[in-house]
Coordinates of N, CA, C and O in Angstrom, one line a residue:
G10 N 111.8 83.0 87.1 CA 112.4 83.3 85.8 C 111.9 84.7 85.4 O 111.2 85.4 86.1
S11 N 112.3 85.1 84.1 CA 111.9 86.3 83.6 C 110.4 86.2 83.1 O 110.0 85.2 82.7
R12 N 109.7 87.3 83.1 CA 108.4 87.4 82.6 C 108.4 87.3 81.1 O 109.2 87.9 80.4
R13 N 107.6 86.4 80.6 CA 107.5 86.3 79.1 C 106.5 87.2 78.5 O 106.7 87.6 77.3
T14 N 105.5 87.6 79.2 CA 104.5 88.5 78.7 C 104.1 89.6 79.7 O 104.3 89.5 80.9
L15 N 103.5 90.6 79.2 CA 103.0 91.7 80.0 C 101.8 91.2 80.9 O 101.8 91.5 82.1
L16 N 100.9 90.5 80.2 CA 99.7 89.9 80.9 C 99.7 88.4 80.6 O 100.1 88.0 79.5
D17 N 99.0 87.7 81.5 CA 98.9 86.2 81.2 C 97.6 85.9 80.6 O 97.4 84.8 80.1
G18 N 96.7 86.9 80.5 CA 95.4 86.6 79.9 C 94.3 87.6 80.4 O 94.7 88.6 81.0
G19 N 93.1 87.2 80.3 CA 92.0 88.0 80.7 C 90.9 87.2 81.4 O 90.8 86.0 81.3
W20 N 90.1 88.0 82.2 CA 89.0 87.4 82.9 C 87.8 88.3 82.8 O 87.9 89.5 83.0
W21 N 86.7 87.7 82.4 CA 85.4 88.5 82.3 C 84.4 88.0 83.2 O 83.6 87.1 82.9
P22 N 84.4 88.5 84.5 CA 83.4 88.0 85.4 C 82.0 88.4 85.0 O 81.8 89.3 84.2
R23 N 81.0 87.6 85.4 CA 79.6 87.9 85.0 C 78.9 88.9 85.9 O 77.8 89.4 85.5
S24 N 79.5 89.2 87.1 CA 78.8 90.2 88.0 C 79.9 90.9 88.7 O 81.1 90.6 88.5
T25 N 79.5 91.9 89.5 CA 80.5 92.6 90.3 C 80.5 92.2 91.8 O 80.9 92.9 92.7
D26 N 80.0 91.0 92.0 CA 79.9 90.4 93.4 C 81.2 89.5 93.5 O 81.2 88.4 93.0
P27 N 82.1 89.9 94.3 CA 83.4 89.2 94.4 C 83.2 87.8 95.1 O 83.9 86.9 94.9
T28 N 82.1 87.7 96.0 CA 81.9 86.4 96.7 C 81.4 85.3 95.8 O 81.5 84.2 96.1
I29 N 80.9 85.7 94.6 CA 80.5 84.8 93.6 C 81.5 84.6 92.6 O 81.9 83.4 92.2
E30 N 82.1 85.6 92.1 CA 83.1 85.6 91.0 C 84.5 85.0 91.3 O 85.0 84.3 90.6
L31 N 85.0 85.5 92.5 CA 86.4 85.1 92.8 C 86.6 83.6 93.1 O 87.6 83.0 92.7
P32 N 85.6 83.0 93.8 CA 85.8 81.5 93.9 C 85.9 80.7 92.6 O 86.7 79.8 92.5
Q33 N 85.1 81.2 91.6 CA 85.1 80.5 90.3 C 86.5 80.8 89.6 O 87.0 79.8 89.0
L34 N 87.0 82.0 89.8 CA 88.3 82.2 89.2 C 89.4 81.4 89.9 O 90.3 80.8 89.2
M35 N 89.3 81.3 91.2 CA 90.3 80.5 92.0 C 90.3 79.0 91.5 O 91.3 78.4 91.3
R36 N 89.1 78.5 91.3 CA 89.0 77.1 90.8 C 89.6 76.9 89.5 O 90.4 76.0 89.2
A37 N 89.4 77.9 88.6 CA 90.0 77.8 87.3 C 91.6 78.0 87.3 O 92.3 77.2 86.7
L38 N 92.1 78.9 88.2 CA 93.5 79.1 88.3 C 94.2 77.9 89.0 O 95.4 77.7 88.7
N39 N 93.5 77.2 89.8 CA 94.1 76.2 90.6 C 94.0 74.8 90.0 O 94.5 73.8 90.6
Q40 N 93.4 74.7 88.8 CA 93.2 73.4 88.2 C 94.4 72.5 88.0 O 94.5 71.3 88.3
D41 N 95.5 73.1 87.5 CA 96.6 72.3 87.2 C 98.0 72.9 87.6 O 99.0 72.5 87.1
R42 N 98.0 73.8 88.5 CA 99.2 74.4 88.9 C 99.3 74.6 90.4 O 98.4 74.2 91.1
S43 N 100.3 75.2 90.8 CA 100.5 75.6 92.2 C 99.3 76.4 92.7 O 98.9 77.4 91.9
P44 N 98.8 76.2 93.8 CA 97.6 76.9 94.2 C 97.8 78.4 94.5 O 98.9 78.8 94.9
V45 N 96.8 79.2 94.2 CA 96.9 80.7 94.5 C 96.8 80.9 96.0 O 95.9 80.3 96.6
R46 N 97.6 81.7 96.5 CA 97.6 82.0 98.0 C 97.2 83.5 98.3 O 96.8 83.8 99.3
R47 N 97.4 84.4 97.3 CA 97.1 85.8 97.5 C 96.6 86.4 96.2 O 97.1 86.1 95.1
V48 N 95.6 87.2 96.3 CA 95.0 87.9 95.1 C 95.0 89.4 95.5 O 94.5 89.8 96.5
L49 N 95.6 90.2 94.6 CA 95.6 91.6 94.7 C 94.8 92.2 93.6 O 95.0 92.0 92.4
L50 N 93.8 93.1 94.0 CA 93.0 93.7 93.0 C 92.5 95.0 93.5 O 92.5 95.3 94.7
G51 N 92.1 95.9 92.6 CA 91.6 97.2 93.0 C 90.1 97.1 93.4 O 89.4 96.3 92.9
P52 N 89.7 98.0 94.3 CA 88.3 98.0 94.8 C 87.3 98.5 93.8 O 86.1 98.2 93.9
A53 N 87.7 99.3 92.8 CA 86.8 100.0 91.9 C 86.1 98.9 91.0 O 86.7 98.0 90.6
G54 N 84.8 99.1 91.0 CA 84.0 98.2 90.1 C 83.4 97.0 90.8 O 82.7 96.2 90.2
W55 N 83.7 96.8 92.1 CA 83.2 95.7 92.9 C 82.2 96.1 93.9 O 82.3 97.2 94.5
D56 N 81.2 95.3 94.1 CA 80.1 95.6 95.1 C 80.6 95.7 96.5 O 80.1 96.4 97.3
S57 N 81.6 94.9 96.9 CA 82.1 94.8 98.2 C 83.6 94.4 98.1 O 84.1 94.1 97.1
H58 N 84.3 94.5 99.3 CA 85.7 94.2 99.3 C 86.1 93.3 100.5 O 86.8 93.6 101.3
P59 N 85.5 92.0 100.4 CA 85.8 91.1 101.6 C 87.2 90.6 101.6 O 87.9 90.5 100.5
L60 N 87.7 90.5 102.8 CA 89.1 89.9 102.9 C 89.1 88.4 102.9 O 90.1 87.8 102.6
R61 N 88.0 87.8 103.3 CA 87.9 86.4 103.3 C 86.7 86.0 102.5 O 85.6 86.5 102.7
I62 N 87.0 85.1 101.5 CA 85.9 84.6 100.6 C 86.1 83.1 100.7 O 87.2 82.6 100.5
P63 N 85.0 82.3 100.8 CA 85.2 80.9 100.9 C 85.6 80.3 99.6 O 84.9 80.3 98.6
V64 N 86.9 79.8 99.6 CA 87.4 79.2 98.4 C 88.2 78.0 98.9 O 88.5 77.9 100.1
A65 N 88.6 77.1 98.0 CA 89.4 75.9 98.4 C 90.8 76.4 98.7 O 91.5 77.0 98.0
G66 N 91.2 76.1 100.0 CA 92.5 76.5 100.4 C 92.6 77.9 100.9 O 91.7 78.7 100.7
P67 N 93.6 78.2 101.7 CA 93.7 79.6 102.2 C 94.2 80.6 101.2 O 95.3 80.5 100.6
V68 N 93.3 81.5 100.8 CA 93.6 82.6 99.9 C 93.4 83.9 100.6 O 92.3 84.1 101.1
R69 N 94.3 84.8 100.5 CA 94.2 86.2 101.1 C 93.8 87.1 99.9 O 94.6 87.2 98.9
F70 N 92.8 87.9 100.1 CA 92.3 88.8 99.1 C 92.7 90.2 99.6 O 92.4 90.6 100.7
V71 N 93.5 90.9 98.8 CA 94.0 92.3 99.2 C 93.4 93.3 98.2 O 93.6 93.2 97.0
W72 N 92.6 94.2 98.8 CA 92.0 95.3 98.0 C 92.9 96.5 98.1 O 92.9 97.2 99.1
Y73 N 93.6 96.8 97.1 CA 94.6 97.9 97.1 C 94.1 99.0 96.2 O 94.0 98.9 95.0
A74 N 93.9 100.2 96.8 CA 93.3 101.3 96.1 C 94.2 101.8 95.0 O 93.7 102.3 94.0
A75 N 95.5 101.6 95.1 CA 96.4 102.1 94.0 C 96.5 101.1 92.8 O 97.1 101.3 91.8
Q76 N 95.9 99.9 93.0 CA 95.9 98.9 91.9 C 95.1 99.4 90.7 O 94.0 99.9 90.9
P77 N 95.7 99.4 89.5 CA 94.9 99.9 88.4 C 93.6 99.2 88.1 O 93.6 97.9 88.3
A78 N 92.6 99.9 87.8 CA 91.3 99.2 87.4 C 91.6 98.3 86.3 O 92.3 98.6 85.3
G79 N 91.0 97.1 86.4 CA 91.1 96.2 85.3 C 92.3 95.3 85.4 O 92.6 94.6 84.4
L80 N 93.0 95.3 86.5 CA 94.2 94.4 86.6 C 94.1 93.6 87.9 O 93.8 94.2 89.0
L81 N 94.4 92.3 87.8 CA 94.4 91.5 89.0 C 95.7 90.7 89.0 O 96.1 90.2 88.0
F82 N 96.3 90.6 90.2 CA 97.5 89.8 90.4 C 97.1 88.6 91.2 O 96.5 88.8 92.3
A83 N 97.5 87.4 90.8 CA 97.3 86.2 91.7 C 98.7 85.6 91.9 O 99.4 85.3 91.0
L84 N 99.0 85.5 93.2 CA 100.3 84.9 93.6 C 100.2 83.5 94.0 O 99.3 83.2 94.9
R85 N 100.9 82.6 93.4 CA 100.9 81.2 93.7 C 101.8 80.8 94.8 O 102.7 81.5 95.1
S86 N 101.6 79.7 95.4 CA 102.4 79.2 96.6 C 103.8 79.0 96.1 O 104.7 79.0 97.0
N87 N 104.1 78.7 94.9 CA 105.5 78.5 94.4 C 106.2 79.8 94.0 O 107.3 79.8 93.5
G88 N 105.5 80.9 94.2 CA 106.1 82.2 93.9 C 105.7 82.8 92.5 O 106.0 84.0 92.3
D89 N 105.1 82.0 91.7 CA 104.7 82.5 90.4 C 103.6 83.5 90.5 O 102.8 83.4 91.5
R90 N 103.5 84.4 89.6 CA 102.5 85.4 89.6 C 101.7 85.3 88.3 O 102.3 85.2 87.2
V91 N 100.4 85.5 88.4 CA 99.5 85.5 87.2 C 98.9 86.9 87.1 O 98.3 87.3 88.1
D92 N 99.1 87.6 86.0 CA 98.6 88.9 85.8 C 97.4 88.8 84.8 O 97.6 88.4 83.7
L93 N 96.2 89.3 85.3 CA 95.1 89.2 84.4 C 94.4 90.5 84.2 O 94.2 91.3 85.1
L94 N 94.0 90.7 82.9 CA 93.1 91.8 82.6 C 91.7 91.4 83.2 O 91.3 90.3 83.0
V95 N 91.0 92.3 83.9 CA 89.7 92.1 84.3 C 88.7 93.0 83.5 O 88.8 94.2 83.6
V96 N 87.9 92.3 82.7 CA 86.9 93.0 81.9 C 85.7 93.2 82.7 O 85.1 92.3 83.2
P97 N 85.1 94.5 82.7 CA 83.9 94.7 83.5 C 82.7 93.9 82.9 O 82.6 93.6 81.7
P98 N 81.9 93.4 83.8 CA 80.8 92.5 83.4 C 79.8 93.1 82.4 O 79.3 92.3 81.5
D99 N 79.7 94.4 82.4 CA 78.7 95.0 81.4 C 79.3 95.3 80.1 O 78.7 96.0 79.2
T100 N 80.5 94.8 79.8 CA 81.2 95.1 78.5 C 80.5 94.3 77.4 O 80.1 93.2 77.6
D101 N 80.4 95.0 76.2 CA 79.8 94.3 75.0 C 80.6 93.0 74.8 O 81.9 93.0 74.9
P102 N 79.9 91.9 74.5 CA 80.6 90.6 74.3 C 81.7 90.7 73.3 O 82.8 90.1 73.5
A103 N 81.5 91.3 72.1 CA 82.6 91.3 71.1 C 83.8 92.1 71.6 O 85.0 91.7 71.4
T104 N 83.6 93.2 72.3 CA 84.7 94.0 72.9 C 85.4 93.2 74.0 O 86.6 93.2 74.0
A105 N 84.6 92.5 74.8 CA 85.3 91.7 75.9 C 86.1 90.6 75.3 O 87.3 90.4 75.8
R106 N 85.6 89.9 74.3 CA 86.4 88.8 73.7 C 87.7 89.4 73.0 O 88.8 88.8 73.2
A107 N 87.6 90.5 72.3 CA 88.7 91.1 71.7 C 89.8 91.6 72.7 O 91.0 91.4 72.5
A108 N 89.3 92.1 73.8 CA 90.2 92.6 74.9 C 90.9 91.4 75.5 O 92.1 91.5 75.8
M109 N 90.2 90.3 75.8 CA 90.9 89.2 76.4 C 91.9 88.5 75.4 O 92.9 88.1 75.9
A110 N 91.5 88.5 74.2 CA 92.4 87.9 73.2 C 93.7 88.8 73.1 O 94.8 88.2 73.0
L111 N 93.6 90.1 73.1 CA 94.7 91.0 73.1 C 95.6 90.8 74.3 O 96.8 90.7 74.3
A112 N 94.9 90.7 75.5 CA 95.7 90.5 76.8 C 96.5 89.2 76.7 O 97.5 89.1 77.3
A113 N 96.0 88.2 76.1 CA 96.7 86.9 76.1 C 97.8 86.8 75.0 O 98.5 85.8 75.0
Q114 N 97.9 87.7 74.1 CA 98.9 87.7 73.1 C 100.3 87.9 73.7 O 100.5 88.8 74.4
P115 N 101.2 87.0 73.5 CA 102.6 87.1 74.0 C 103.3 88.4 73.6 O 104.0 89.0 74.4
A116 N 103.0 88.9 72.4 CA 103.6 90.2 72.0 C 102.9 91.4 72.4 O 103.3 92.5 72.1
N117 N 101.8 91.3 73.2 CA 101.1 92.5 73.7 C 101.9 93.4 74.5 O 102.6 92.9 75.5
T118 N 101.9 94.7 74.3 CA 102.6 95.7 75.0 C 101.7 96.7 75.7 O 102.2 97.7 76.2
I119 N 100.4 96.5 75.6 CA 99.4 97.4 76.1 C 99.1 97.0 77.5 O 98.7 95.8 77.8
H120 N 99.2 97.9 78.5 CA 98.9 97.6 79.9 C 97.4 97.5 80.1 O 96.6 98.0 79.3
A121 N 97.0 96.7 81.1 CA 95.6 96.4 81.4 C 94.7 97.6 81.4 O 93.6 97.5 80.7
P122 N 95.0 98.7 82.0 CA 94.0 99.8 82.1 C 93.7 100.4 80.7 O 92.7 101.1 80.5
D123 N 94.6 100.1 79.7 CA 94.4 100.7 78.4 C 93.9 99.8 77.3 O 93.6 100.2 76.2
I124 N 93.7 98.5 77.7 CA 93.3 97.5 76.7 C 91.9 97.8 76.1 O 91.7 97.8 74.9
L125 N 90.9 98.0 77.0 CA 89.6 98.2 76.5 C 89.5 99.4 75.6 O 88.9 99.4 74.6
T126 N 90.2 100.5 76.0 CA 90.2 101.7 75.2 C 90.8 101.4 73.8 O 90.3 101.9 72.8
T127 N 91.9 100.7 73.8 CA 92.5 100.3 72.5 C 91.6 99.5 71.7 O 91.5 99.7 70.5
V128 N 91.0 98.5 72.3 CA 90.1 97.6 71.5 C 88.9 98.4 70.9 O 88.6 98.2 69.7
V129 N 88.3 99.3 71.7 CA 87.2 100.1 71.2 C 87.6 101.0 70.1 O 86.9 101.2 69.1
A130 N 88.8 101.6 70.2 CA 89.3 102.5 69.1 C 89.6 101.7 67.8 O 89.5 102.3 66.8
R131 N 89.9 100.4 67.9 CA 90.2 99.6 66.8 C 89.0 99.1 66.1 O 89.0 98.7 64.9
E132 N 87.8 99.1 66.8 CA 86.6 98.5 66.2 C 86.1 99.4 65.1 O 86.2 100.6 65.2
P133 N 85.7 98.8 64.0 CA 85.1 99.6 62.9 C 83.9 100.4 63.4 O 83.1 99.9 64.1
Q134 N 83.9 101.7 63.1 CA 82.8 102.6 63.4 C 81.7 102.5 62.4 O 82.0 102.4 61.2
P135 N 80.5 102.5 62.8 CA 79.4 102.5 61.8 C 79.5 103.7 60.9 O 79.8 104.8 61.4
T136 N 79.3 103.5 59.7 CA 79.3 104.7 58.7 C 77.9 105.2 58.5 O 76.9 104.4 58.5
E137 N 77.8 106.5 58.3 CA 76.5 107.0 58.1 C 76.1 106.7 56.6 O 76.8 106.9 55.7
T138 N 74.9 106.2 56.5 CA 74.4 105.9 55.1 C 73.3 107.0 54.7 O 72.6 107.4 55.6
V139 N 73.4 107.3 53.5 CA 72.4 108.3 53.0 C 71.4 107.4 52.2 O 71.8 106.7 51.3
E140 N 70.2 107.6 52.5 CA 69.1 106.8 51.7 C 69.1 107.3 50.3 O 69.0 108.5 50.0
E141 N 69.2 106.4 49.4 CA 69.1 106.7 48.0 C 67.6 106.7 47.5 O 66.9 105.8 47.8
R142 N 67.3 107.7 46.7 CA 65.9 107.7 46.2 C 65.9 106.9 44.9 O 66.9 106.9 44.2
P143 N 64.8 106.4 44.5 CA 64.7 105.6 43.3 C 65.1 106.5 42.1 O 64.8 107.7 42.0
G144 N 66.0 105.9 41.2 CA 66.4 106.6 40.0 C 67.7 107.4 40.2 O 68.4 107.7 39.2
E145 N 68.1 107.7 41.4 CA 69.3 108.5 41.6 C 70.6 107.7 41.2 O 71.5 108.3 40.7
A146 N 70.6 106.4 41.5 CA 71.8 105.6 41.1 C 72.0 105.5 39.6 O 73.1 105.3 39.2
E147 N 70.9 105.6 38.9 CA 71.0 105.5 37.4 C 71.2 106.9 36.8 O 71.2 107.0 35.6
G148 N 71.4 107.9 37.6 CA 71.6 109.2 37.0 C 70.3 110.0 36.7 O 70.3 111.1 36.1
G149 N 69.2 109.4 37.0 CA 67.9 110.1 36.7 C 67.6 111.1 37.8 O 68.3 111.3 38.8
R150 N 66.5 111.7 37.6 CA 66.0 112.7 38.6 C 65.3 112.0 39.7 O 64.6 111.0 39.5
P151 N 65.3 112.6 40.9 CA 64.6 112.1 42.0 C 63.1 112.2 41.8 O 62.6 113.0 41.2

């Protein structure tokens, strides 16, 4: 059928080791739906690029240099595709949560490579405070 959303959600791995992180993602994606048979992701940001990773069932991992950083496609055996934002492991927790929430919104129109930049730009910036000396607030002399 037609795609309902630009992205289906987000994923925030804890490390850049695909042999640890990708099996956990496959378990989560395969819990209640057609199993994932192929995963397409970009090599940037990962420690290695193995083609075979021990997971339940046959899954082919494709490391495609033209794949945008921060985007993963998982193709299910029934033909469905899951598009996920991939948040780098070293991302600030508040930023990561905001990025994944934005990626999961049905009305989101921001592509995966631009989501983190958008979220950071929306975060309130710390304001510079000037230390007040005693008496200044009351109109007195410093």
